[in-house]
Coordinates of C-alpha atoms and ligand atoms in Angstrom, one line a residue:
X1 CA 0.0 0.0 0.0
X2 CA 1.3 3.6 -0.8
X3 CA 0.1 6.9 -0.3
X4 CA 1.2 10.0 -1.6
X5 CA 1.0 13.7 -0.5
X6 CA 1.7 16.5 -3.1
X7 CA 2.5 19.9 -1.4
X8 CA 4.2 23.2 -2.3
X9 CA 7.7 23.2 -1.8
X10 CA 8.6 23.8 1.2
X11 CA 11.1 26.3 3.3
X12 CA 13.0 26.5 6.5
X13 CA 12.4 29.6 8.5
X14 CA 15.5 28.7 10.7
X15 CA 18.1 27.1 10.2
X16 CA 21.6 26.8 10.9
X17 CA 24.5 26.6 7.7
X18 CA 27.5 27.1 9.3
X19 CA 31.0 28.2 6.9
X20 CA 33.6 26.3 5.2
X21 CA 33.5 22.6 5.0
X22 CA 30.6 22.5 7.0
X23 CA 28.7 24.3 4.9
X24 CA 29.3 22.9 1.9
X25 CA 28.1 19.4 3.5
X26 CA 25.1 20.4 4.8
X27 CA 23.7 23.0 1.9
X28 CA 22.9 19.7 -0.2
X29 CA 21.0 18.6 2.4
X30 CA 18.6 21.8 2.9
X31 CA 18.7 22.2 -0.8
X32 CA 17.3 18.6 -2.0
X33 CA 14.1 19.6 0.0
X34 CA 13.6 23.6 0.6
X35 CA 13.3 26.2 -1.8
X36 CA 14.5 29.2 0.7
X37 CA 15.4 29.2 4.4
X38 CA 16.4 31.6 6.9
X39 CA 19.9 31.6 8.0
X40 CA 20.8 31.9 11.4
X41 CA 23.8 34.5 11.8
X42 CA 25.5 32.7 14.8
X43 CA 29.0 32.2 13.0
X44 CA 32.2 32.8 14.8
X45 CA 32.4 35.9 14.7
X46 CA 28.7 36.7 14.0
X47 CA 26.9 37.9 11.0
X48 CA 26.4 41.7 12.1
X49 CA 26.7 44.2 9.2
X50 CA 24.8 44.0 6.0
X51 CA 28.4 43.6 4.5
X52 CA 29.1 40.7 6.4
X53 CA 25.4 39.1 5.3
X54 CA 25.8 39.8 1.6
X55 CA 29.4 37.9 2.2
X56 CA 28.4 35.1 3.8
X57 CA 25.6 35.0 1.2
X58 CA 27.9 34.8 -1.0
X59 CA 29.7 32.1 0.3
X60 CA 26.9 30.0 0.2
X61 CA 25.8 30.1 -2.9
X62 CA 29.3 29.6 -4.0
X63 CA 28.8 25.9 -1.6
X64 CA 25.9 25.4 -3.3
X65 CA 26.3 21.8 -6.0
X66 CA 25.7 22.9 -9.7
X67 CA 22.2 22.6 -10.7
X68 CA 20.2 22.8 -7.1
X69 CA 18.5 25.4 -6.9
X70 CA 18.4 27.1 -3.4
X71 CA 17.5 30.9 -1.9
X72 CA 19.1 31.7 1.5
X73 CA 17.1 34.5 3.3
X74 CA 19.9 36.1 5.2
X75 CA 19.6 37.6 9.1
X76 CA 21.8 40.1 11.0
X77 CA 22.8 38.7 14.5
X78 CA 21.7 42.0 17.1
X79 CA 24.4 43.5 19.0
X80 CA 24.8 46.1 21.7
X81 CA 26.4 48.3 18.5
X82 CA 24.2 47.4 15.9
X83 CA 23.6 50.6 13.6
X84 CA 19.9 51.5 13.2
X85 CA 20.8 52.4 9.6
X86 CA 23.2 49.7 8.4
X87 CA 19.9 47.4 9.1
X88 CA 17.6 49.8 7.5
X89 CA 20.3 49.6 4.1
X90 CA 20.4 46.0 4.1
X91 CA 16.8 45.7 4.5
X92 CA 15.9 47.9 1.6
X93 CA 18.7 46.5 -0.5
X94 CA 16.4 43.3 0.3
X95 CA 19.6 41.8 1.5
X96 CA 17.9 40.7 5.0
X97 CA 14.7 39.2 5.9
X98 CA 15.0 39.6 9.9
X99 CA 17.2 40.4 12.5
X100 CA 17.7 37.3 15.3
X101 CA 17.8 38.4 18.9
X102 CA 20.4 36.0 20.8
X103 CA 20.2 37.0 24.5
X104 CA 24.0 37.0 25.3
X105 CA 24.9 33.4 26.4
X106 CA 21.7 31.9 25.9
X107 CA 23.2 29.6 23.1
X108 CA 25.8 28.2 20.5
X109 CA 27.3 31.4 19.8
X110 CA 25.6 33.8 21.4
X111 CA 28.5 35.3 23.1
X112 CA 27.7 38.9 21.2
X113 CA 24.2 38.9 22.2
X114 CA 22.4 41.4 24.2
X115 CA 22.6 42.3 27.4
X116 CA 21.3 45.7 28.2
X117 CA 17.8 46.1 26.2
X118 CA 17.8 49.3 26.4
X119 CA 21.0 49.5 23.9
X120 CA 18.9 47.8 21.1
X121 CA 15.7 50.1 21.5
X122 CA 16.7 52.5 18.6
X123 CA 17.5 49.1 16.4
X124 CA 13.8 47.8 17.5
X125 CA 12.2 51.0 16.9
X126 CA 13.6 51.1 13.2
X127 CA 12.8 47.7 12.7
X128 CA 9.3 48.5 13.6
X129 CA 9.2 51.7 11.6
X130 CA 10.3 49.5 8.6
X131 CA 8.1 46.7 9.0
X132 CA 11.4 44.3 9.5
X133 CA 11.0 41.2 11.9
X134 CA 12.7 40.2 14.6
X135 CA 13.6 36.4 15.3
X136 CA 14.1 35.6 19.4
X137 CA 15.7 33.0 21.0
X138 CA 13.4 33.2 23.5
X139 CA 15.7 32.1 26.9
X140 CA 16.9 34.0 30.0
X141 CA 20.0 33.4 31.0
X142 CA 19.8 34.1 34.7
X143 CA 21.5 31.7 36.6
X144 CA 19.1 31.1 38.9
X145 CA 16.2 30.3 36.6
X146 CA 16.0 26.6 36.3
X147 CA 16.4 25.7 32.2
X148 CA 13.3 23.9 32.1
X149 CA 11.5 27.2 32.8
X150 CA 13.8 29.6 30.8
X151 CA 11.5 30.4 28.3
X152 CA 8.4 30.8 30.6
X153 CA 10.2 33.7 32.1
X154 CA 11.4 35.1 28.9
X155 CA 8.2 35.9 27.7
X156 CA 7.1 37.3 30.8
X157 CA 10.5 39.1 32.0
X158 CA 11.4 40.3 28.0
X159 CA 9.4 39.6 25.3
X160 CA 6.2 41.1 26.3
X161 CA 7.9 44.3 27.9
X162 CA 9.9 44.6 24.5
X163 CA 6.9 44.3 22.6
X164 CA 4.8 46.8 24.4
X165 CA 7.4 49.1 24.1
X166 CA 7.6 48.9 20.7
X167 CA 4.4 48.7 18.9
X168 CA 4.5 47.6 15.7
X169 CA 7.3 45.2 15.7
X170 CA 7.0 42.2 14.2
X171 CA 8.6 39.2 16.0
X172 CA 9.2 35.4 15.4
X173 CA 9.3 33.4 18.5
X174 CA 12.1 31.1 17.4
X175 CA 11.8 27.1 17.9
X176 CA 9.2 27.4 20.7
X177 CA 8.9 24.6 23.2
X178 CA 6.6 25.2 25.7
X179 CA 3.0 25.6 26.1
X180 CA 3.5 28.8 27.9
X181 CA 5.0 29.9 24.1
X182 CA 2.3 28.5 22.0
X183 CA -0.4 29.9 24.2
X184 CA 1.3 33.4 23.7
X185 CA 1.1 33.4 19.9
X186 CA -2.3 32.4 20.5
X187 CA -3.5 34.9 22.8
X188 CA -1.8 37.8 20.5
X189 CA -3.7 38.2 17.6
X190 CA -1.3 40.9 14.9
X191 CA 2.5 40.6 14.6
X192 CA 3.7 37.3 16.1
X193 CA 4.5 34.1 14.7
X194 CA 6.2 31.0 16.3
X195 CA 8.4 28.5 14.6
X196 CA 8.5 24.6 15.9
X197 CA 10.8 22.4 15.0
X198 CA 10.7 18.4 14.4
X199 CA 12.6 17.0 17.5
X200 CA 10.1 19.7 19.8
X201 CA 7.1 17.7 17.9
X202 CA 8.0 14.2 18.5
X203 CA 10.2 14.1 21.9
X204 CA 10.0 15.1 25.4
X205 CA 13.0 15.2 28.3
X206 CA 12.2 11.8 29.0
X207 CA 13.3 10.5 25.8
X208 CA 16.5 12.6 26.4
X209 CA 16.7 11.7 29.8
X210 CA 15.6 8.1 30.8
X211 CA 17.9 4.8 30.6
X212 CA 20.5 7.4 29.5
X213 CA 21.5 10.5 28.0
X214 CA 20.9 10.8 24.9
X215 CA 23.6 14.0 23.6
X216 CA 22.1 14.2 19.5
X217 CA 18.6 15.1 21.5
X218 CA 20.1 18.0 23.4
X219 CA 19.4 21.3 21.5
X220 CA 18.6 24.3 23.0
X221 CA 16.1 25.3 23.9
X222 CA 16.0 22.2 25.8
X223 CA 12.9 18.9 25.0
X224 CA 10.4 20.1 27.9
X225 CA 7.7 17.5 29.7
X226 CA 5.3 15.9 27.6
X227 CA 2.3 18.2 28.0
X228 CA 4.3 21.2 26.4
X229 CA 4.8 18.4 23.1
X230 CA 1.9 18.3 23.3
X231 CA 0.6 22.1 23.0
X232 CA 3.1 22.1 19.8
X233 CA 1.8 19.1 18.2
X234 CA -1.5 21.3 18.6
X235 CA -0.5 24.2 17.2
X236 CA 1.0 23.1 14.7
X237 CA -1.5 20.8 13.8
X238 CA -4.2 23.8 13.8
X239 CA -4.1 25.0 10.7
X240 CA -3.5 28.5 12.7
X241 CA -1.2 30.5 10.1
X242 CA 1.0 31.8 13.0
X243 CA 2.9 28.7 13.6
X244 CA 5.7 27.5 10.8
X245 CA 8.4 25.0 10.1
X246 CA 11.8 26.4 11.4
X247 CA 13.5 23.0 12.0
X248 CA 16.1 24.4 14.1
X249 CA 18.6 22.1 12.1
X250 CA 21.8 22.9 14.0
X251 CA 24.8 20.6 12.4
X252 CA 27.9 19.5 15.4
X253 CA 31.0 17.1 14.6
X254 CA 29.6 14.4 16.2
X255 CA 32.4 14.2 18.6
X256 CA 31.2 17.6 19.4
X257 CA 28.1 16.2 20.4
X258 CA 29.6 13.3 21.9
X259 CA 31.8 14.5 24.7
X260 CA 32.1 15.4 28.0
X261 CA 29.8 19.1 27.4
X262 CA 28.0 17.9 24.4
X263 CA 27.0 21.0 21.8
X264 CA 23.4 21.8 21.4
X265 CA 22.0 21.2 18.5
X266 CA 19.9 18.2 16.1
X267 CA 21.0 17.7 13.0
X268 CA 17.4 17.2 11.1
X269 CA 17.9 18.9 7.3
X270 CA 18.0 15.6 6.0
X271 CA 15.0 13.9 7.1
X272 CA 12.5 16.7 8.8
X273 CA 9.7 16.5 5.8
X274 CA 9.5 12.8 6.3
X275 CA 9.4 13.0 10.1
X276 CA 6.9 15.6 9.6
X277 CA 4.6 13.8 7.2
X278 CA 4.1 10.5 9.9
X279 CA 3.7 13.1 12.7
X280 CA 1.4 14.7 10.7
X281 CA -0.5 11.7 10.0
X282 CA -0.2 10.1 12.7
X283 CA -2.0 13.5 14.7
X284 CA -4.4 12.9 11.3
X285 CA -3.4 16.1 10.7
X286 CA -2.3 15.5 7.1
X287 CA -3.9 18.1 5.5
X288 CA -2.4 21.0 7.5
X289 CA 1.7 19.7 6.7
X290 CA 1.4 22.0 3.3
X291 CA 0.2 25.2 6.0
X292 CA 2.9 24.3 8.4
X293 CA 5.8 23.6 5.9
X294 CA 5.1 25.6 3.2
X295 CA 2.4 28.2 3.3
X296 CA 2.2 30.1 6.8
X297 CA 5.9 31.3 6.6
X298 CA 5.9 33.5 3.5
X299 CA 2.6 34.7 4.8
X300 CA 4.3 36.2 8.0
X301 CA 7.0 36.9 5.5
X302 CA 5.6 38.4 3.2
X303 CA 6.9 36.2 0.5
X304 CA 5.3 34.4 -2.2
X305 CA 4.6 30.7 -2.1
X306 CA 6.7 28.3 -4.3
X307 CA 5.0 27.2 -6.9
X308 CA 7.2 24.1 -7.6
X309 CA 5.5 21.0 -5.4
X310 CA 7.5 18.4 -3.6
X311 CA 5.7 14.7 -3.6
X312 CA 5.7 12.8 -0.4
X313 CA 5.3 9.1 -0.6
X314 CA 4.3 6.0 2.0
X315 CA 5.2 2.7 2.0
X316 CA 4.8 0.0 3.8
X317 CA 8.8 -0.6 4.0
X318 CA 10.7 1.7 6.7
X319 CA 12.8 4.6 4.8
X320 CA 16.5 4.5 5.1
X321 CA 18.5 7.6 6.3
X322 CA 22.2 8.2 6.6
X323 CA 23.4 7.6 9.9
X324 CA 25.9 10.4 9.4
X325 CA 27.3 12.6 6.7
X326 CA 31.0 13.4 6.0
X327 CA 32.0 17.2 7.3
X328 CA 36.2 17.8 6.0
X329 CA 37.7 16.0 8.8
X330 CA 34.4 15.7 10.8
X331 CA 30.8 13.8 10.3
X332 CA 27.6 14.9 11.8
X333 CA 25.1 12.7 13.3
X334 CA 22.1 12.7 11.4
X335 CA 18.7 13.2 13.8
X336 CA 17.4 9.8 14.6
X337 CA 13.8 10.3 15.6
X338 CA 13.8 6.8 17.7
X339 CA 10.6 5.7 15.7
X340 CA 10.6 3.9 12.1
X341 CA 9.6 6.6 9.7
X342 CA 7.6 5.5 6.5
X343 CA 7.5 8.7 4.7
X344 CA 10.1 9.5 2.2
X345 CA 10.5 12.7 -0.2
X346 CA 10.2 11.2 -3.8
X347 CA 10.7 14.1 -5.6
Ligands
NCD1 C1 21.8 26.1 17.8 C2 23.2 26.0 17.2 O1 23.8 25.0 17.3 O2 23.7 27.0 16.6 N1 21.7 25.1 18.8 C3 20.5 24.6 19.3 O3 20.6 23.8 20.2 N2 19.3 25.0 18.8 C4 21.6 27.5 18.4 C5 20.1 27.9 18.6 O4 19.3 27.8 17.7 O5 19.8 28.2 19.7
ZN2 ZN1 18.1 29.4 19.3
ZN3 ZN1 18.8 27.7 15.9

């Protein structure tokens, strides 16, 4: 028995691409499935000027194989300096599609994030003015704020402040994982939008946690207690257009990952969609994967839909993935989603 699911083609609204040899293995796998994505600018040193986003777009379209076709949709990574009008040039030059907000220390490579709000509020106001978003990694970093509730407080402690204090500015909460973040889109009707990713759909801290710890299912932020799956699988099951597909696909060496401080980060480019489509199903939900994946992002965005289609298939025999990919001198672990996945991406 097969089924088959034909859906506009779908993007990434965050995702991370790395430089040098790691880019240039993980593009291909983006690329085989996504039209565009949205690059995370947490390189070392970050992506903060418009220069340095027109560079490293140019870098990875230069990593990109001959004949795939592929649009990043490059960020700037907000710093205490950041120039009001360097983001208002590279926005008009249609160079950048948002700015990401990395509270300093929060993450992989958030060193050069922000501390002091107040030092951004000129940035936020242009942004608003200009009608340019703002992705969040929505954490606190407060040392006494226990990681399972880090993002709880965050929306109470910054995000609502900042966004009453700037009206008009669009944000994307970034890879939400909570209830607490899905019931926030929800109860905010104009300029908010969440992404989810796969791993935040289909696990909770116990399948990180229990009989051993499992280091490729640490990403930040971190797999929360079943019920908050659960609010995600919801939302982004609804149909509601403010949740979208940012798969959060964050490549490590695996030795990286496995070691005595294991990075954060899933490595999920290559199989996401089909993940997706047995969640999807599974939820019988089926008919709101082409929303999620495909359609609600370039709403928020403001983009057009793709008109190519990508063709999902079911079988009744379980679909292969790599177990890793080769990196230069590295691999990276490829997300195994602990479940036999039927769905594959035909064409
Ligand atoms: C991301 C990375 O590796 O850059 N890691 C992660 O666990 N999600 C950073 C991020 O998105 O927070
Ligand atoms: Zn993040
Ligand atoms: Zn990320």
């Amino acid at each position: 028995m097969s089924t088959s699911l034909t859906i506009a083609r779908p993007d990434d609204w965050h995702l991370h691409l790395r430089d040098g040899a790691m880019l240039e293995a993980v593009l291909p796998e983006t690329a085989r499935h996504f039209a565009r994505a949205i690059i995370m600018p947490n390189l070392v040193p970050p992506v903060v000027t418009g220069a340095e986003a027109a560079a490293y777009r140019d870098r990875i379209m230069a990593a990109l194989p001959d004949g795939m076709q592929f649009e990043p949709l490059m960020t700037l990574y907000l710093t205490e300096d950041t120039d009001p009008e360097d983001v208002a040039a590279a926005h008009a030059s249609g160079l950048i599609k948002a700015v990401k907000l990395y509270p300093a220390g929060a993450t992989t490579n958030s060193a050069s994030g922000v501390t002091n709000f107040d030092k951004v509020r000129a940035v936020l106001e242009k942004m608003a003015e200009i009608g340019l978003p703002l992705c969040v990694h929505g954490e606190v970093t407060d040392r006494e704020i226990d990681i399972f509730d880090r993002e709880a407080v965050f929306i109470d402690r910054i995000l609502d402040p900042v966004r009453q204090s700037t009206p008009g500015l669009r944000v994307v909460m970034e890879h939400i994982t909570t209830k607490n973040g899905a019931d926030y889109v929800l109860a905010n009707e104009t300029d908010l939008g969440a992404t989810i990713t796969v791993q935040h759909l289909i696990l909770d801290r116990n399948d990180m946690l229990v009989g051993g710890m499992r280091p490729h299912y640490y990403c930040l932020p971190i797999l929360k207690r079943a019920e908050h799956r659960e609010a995600l699988l919801a939302a982004a099951t609804s149909g509601d257009a403010r949740f979208f597909l940012g798969t959060d696909s964050a490549p490590h060496p695996t030795h990286a990952k496995e070691s005595e401080c294991c990075s954060a980060g899933c490595f999920t480019a290559p199989n996401a969609l089909p993940i997706l489509a047995q969640t999807f199903e599974k939820a019988s939900a089926l008919d709101k994967l082409e929303g999620f994946t495909s359609r609600h992002g370039p709403a928020f965005y403001g983009l057009p839909v793709n008109t190519d289609t990508i063709t999902l298939t079911k079988s009744d025999r379980v679909t292969e993935f790599p177990a890793k990919i080769d990196a230069g001198d590295h691999t990276v672990t490829v997300f195994d989603p602990g479940f036999p996945v039927y769905w594959t991406v035909a064409s």
